[in-house]
Coordinates of C-alpha atoms in Angstrom, one line a residue:
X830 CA -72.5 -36.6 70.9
X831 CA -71.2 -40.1 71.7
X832 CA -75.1 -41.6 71.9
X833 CA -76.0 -39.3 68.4
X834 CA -72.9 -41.2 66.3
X835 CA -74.1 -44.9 68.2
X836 CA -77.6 -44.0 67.4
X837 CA -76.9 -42.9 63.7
X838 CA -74.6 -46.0 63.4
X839 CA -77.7 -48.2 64.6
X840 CA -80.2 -47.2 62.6
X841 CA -77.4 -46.6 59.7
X842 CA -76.5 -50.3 59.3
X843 CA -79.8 -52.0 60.6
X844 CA -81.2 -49.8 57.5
X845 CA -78.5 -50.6 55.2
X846 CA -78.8 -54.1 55.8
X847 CA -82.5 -54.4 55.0
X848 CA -82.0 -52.4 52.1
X849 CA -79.1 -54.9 51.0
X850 CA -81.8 -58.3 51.9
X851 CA -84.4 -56.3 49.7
X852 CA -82.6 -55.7 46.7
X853 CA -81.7 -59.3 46.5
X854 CA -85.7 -60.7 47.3
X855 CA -86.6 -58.4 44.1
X856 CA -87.5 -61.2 42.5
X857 CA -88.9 -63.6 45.1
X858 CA -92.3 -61.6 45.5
X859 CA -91.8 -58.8 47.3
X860 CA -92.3 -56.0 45.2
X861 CA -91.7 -52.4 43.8
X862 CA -93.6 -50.6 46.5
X863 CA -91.9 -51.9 49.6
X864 CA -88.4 -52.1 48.2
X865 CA -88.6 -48.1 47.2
X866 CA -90.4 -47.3 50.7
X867 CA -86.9 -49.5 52.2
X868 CA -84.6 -47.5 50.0
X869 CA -86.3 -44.1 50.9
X870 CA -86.1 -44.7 54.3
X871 CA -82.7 -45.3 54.4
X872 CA -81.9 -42.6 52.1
X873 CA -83.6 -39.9 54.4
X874 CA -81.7 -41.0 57.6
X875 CA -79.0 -40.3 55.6
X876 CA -79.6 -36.9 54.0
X877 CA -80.5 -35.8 56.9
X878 CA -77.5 -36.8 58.9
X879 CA -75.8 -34.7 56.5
X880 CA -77.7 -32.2 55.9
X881 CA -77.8 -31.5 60.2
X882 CA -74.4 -32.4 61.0
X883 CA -72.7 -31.6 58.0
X884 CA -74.3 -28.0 57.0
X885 CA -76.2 -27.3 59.9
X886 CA -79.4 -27.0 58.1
X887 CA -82.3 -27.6 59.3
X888 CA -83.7 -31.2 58.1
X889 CA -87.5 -31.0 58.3
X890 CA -88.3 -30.8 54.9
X891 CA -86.0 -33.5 54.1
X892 CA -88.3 -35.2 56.4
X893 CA -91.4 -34.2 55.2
X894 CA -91.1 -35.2 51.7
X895 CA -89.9 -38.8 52.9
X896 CA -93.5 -38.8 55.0
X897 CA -95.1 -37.8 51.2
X898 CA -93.1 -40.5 49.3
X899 CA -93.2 -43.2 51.8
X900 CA -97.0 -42.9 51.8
X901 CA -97.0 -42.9 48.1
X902 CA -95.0 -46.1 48.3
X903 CA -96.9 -47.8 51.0
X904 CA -100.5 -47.3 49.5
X905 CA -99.0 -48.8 46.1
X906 CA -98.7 -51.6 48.1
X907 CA -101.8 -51.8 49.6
X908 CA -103.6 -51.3 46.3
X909 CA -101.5 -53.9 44.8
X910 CA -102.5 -56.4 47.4
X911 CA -106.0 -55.5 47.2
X912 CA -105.4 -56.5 43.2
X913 CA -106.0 -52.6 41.8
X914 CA -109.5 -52.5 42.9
X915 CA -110.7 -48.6 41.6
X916 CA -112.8 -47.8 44.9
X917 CA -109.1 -47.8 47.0
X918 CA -107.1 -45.2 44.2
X919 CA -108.6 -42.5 46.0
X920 CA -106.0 -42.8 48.9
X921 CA -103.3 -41.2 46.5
X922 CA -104.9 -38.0 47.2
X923 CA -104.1 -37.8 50.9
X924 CA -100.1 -37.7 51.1
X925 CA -100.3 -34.4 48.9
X926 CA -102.5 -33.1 50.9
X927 CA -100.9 -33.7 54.5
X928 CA -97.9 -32.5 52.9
X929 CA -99.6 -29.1 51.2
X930 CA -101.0 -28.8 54.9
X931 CA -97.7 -29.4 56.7
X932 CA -96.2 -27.0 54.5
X933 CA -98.6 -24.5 54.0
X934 CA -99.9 -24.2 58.2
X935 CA -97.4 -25.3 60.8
X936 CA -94.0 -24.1 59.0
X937 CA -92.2 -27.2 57.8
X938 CA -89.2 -25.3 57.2
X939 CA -88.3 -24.1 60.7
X940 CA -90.2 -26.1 62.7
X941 CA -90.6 -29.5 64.5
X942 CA -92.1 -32.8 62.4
X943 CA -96.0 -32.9 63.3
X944 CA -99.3 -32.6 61.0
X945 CA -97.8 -34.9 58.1
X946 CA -95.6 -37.4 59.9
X947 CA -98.8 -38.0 62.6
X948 CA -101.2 -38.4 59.8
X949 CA -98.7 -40.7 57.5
X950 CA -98.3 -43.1 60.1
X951 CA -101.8 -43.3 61.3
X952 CA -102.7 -43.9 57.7
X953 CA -100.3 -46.6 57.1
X954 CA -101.3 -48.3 60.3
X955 CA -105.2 -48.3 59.4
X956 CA -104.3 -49.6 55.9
X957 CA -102.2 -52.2 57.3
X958 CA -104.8 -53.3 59.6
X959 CA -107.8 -53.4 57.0
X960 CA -104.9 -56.1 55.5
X961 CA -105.0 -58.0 58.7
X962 CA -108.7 -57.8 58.8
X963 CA -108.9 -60.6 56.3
X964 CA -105.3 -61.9 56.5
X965 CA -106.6 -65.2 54.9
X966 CA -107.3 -63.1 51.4
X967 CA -102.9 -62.4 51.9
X968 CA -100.5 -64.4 49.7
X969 CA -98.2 -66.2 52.4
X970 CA -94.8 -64.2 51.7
X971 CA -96.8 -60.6 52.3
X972 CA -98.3 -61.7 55.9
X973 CA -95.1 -60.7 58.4
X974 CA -94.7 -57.7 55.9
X975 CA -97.6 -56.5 56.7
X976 CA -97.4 -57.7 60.1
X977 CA -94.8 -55.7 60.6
X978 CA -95.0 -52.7 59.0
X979 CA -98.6 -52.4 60.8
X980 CA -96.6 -52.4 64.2
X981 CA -93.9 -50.1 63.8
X982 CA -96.4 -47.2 61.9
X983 CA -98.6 -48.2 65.3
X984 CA -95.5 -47.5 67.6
X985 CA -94.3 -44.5 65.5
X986 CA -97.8 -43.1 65.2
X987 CA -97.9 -42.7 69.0
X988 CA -94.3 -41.7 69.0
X989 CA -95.1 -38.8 66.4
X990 CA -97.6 -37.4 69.1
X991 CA -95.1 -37.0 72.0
X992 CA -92.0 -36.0 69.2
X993 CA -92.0 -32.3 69.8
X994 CA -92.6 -32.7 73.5
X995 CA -89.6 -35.1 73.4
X996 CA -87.2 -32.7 71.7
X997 CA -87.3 -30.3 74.1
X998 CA -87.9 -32.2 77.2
X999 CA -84.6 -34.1 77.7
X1000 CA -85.7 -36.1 80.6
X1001 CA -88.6 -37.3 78.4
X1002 CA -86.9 -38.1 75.6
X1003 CA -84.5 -40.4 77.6
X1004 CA -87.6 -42.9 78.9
X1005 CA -89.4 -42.3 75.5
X1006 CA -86.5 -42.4 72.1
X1007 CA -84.8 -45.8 73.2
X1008 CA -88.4 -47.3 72.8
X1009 CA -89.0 -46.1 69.6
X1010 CA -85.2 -46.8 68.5
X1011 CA -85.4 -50.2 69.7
X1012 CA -88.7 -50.6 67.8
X1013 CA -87.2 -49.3 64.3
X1014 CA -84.2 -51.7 64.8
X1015 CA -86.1 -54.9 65.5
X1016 CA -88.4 -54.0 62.4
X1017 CA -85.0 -53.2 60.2
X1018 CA -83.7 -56.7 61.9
X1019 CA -87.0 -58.3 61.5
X1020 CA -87.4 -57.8 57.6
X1021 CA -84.5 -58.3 57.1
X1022 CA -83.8 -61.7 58.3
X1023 CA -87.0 -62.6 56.8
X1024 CA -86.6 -61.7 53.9
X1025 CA -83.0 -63.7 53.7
X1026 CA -84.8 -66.8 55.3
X1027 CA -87.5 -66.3 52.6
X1028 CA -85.2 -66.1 49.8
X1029 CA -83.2 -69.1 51.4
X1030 CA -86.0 -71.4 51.2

């Protein structure tokens, strides 16, 4: 119990805090997209929490329509950096359909994350690095944003793979959660002092 409330206090604040930096670089550049995808994320650590903890029901779905909104959210962004161009609107159609498929075939509602939280996060990571493909097209302020959010959907995507082996293998999940907490918290820290540095200067 001790490590769940130092965990949840982690992520809480690191979350919280980049969420606060966010909200007050509205205006410097970064954009609609990546401050909603911020704000969702925290908002689905949070309802969860409470939803588990508090009523002891079960969270995946929470989860599952975070995955479907955060990949709304992230391929705004990617369309917005590739300046609207029509051939890329197409990728709106996949988040309903990993979630329709989550829901639909591997039983969302009682079971563990997989299908839509896998495919999210290899999606954002491909998008991310077509970005980096030809970084020198990238405005200046959107380069360690999308740095960045490539690596932790890289680091998550290969966590996603092992999550339902991890939450019932104890001994695995001790070697393999601290990574991927330490990874989510040095992104949360990351953006966040950038995005204060960036607003400072």
């Amino acid at each position: 119990m001790i490590k769940i409330i130092i965990y949840s206090f982690l992520i809480f604040s690191s979350s919280a805090l980049l969420v606060y930096q966010a909200l007050r670089s509205r205006k410097s550049g970064l954009g609609k997209p990546i401050i909603f995808w911020i704000i969702i994320r925290l908002l689905t650590e949070v309802v969860s929490y409470i939803t588990y903890y508090g009523y002891g029901i079960n969270p995946y779905l929470v989860q599952h329509i975070s995955d479907f909104l955060e990949g709304i959210m992230l391929i705004w962004y990617f369309i917005k950096l590739k300046e609207g161009k029509l051939y890329v609107f197409w990728l709106y159609l996949l988040p309903p359909l990993y979630f329709y498929l989550e829901i639909k075939y591997s039983g969302a509602f009682n079971s563990l994350k997989g299908f839509s939280y896998s495919i999210y996060n290899a999606l954002i990571s491909l998008l991310m690095l077509r970005l980096l493909m030809q970084v020198e097209n990238l405005e200046a302020f959107a380069k360690p944003i999308v740095k960045s959010l490539f690596l932790i959907h890289s680091v998550t995507f290969f966590y996603s793979l092992l999550e339902h082996i991890t939450r019932i293998n104890f001994e695995l999940s001790l070697i393999v959660y601290p990574f991927f907490l330490l990874a989510n918290l040095i992104f949360n820290f990351y953006l966040s002092y950038y995005l204060w540095s960036a607003r400072k200067n």
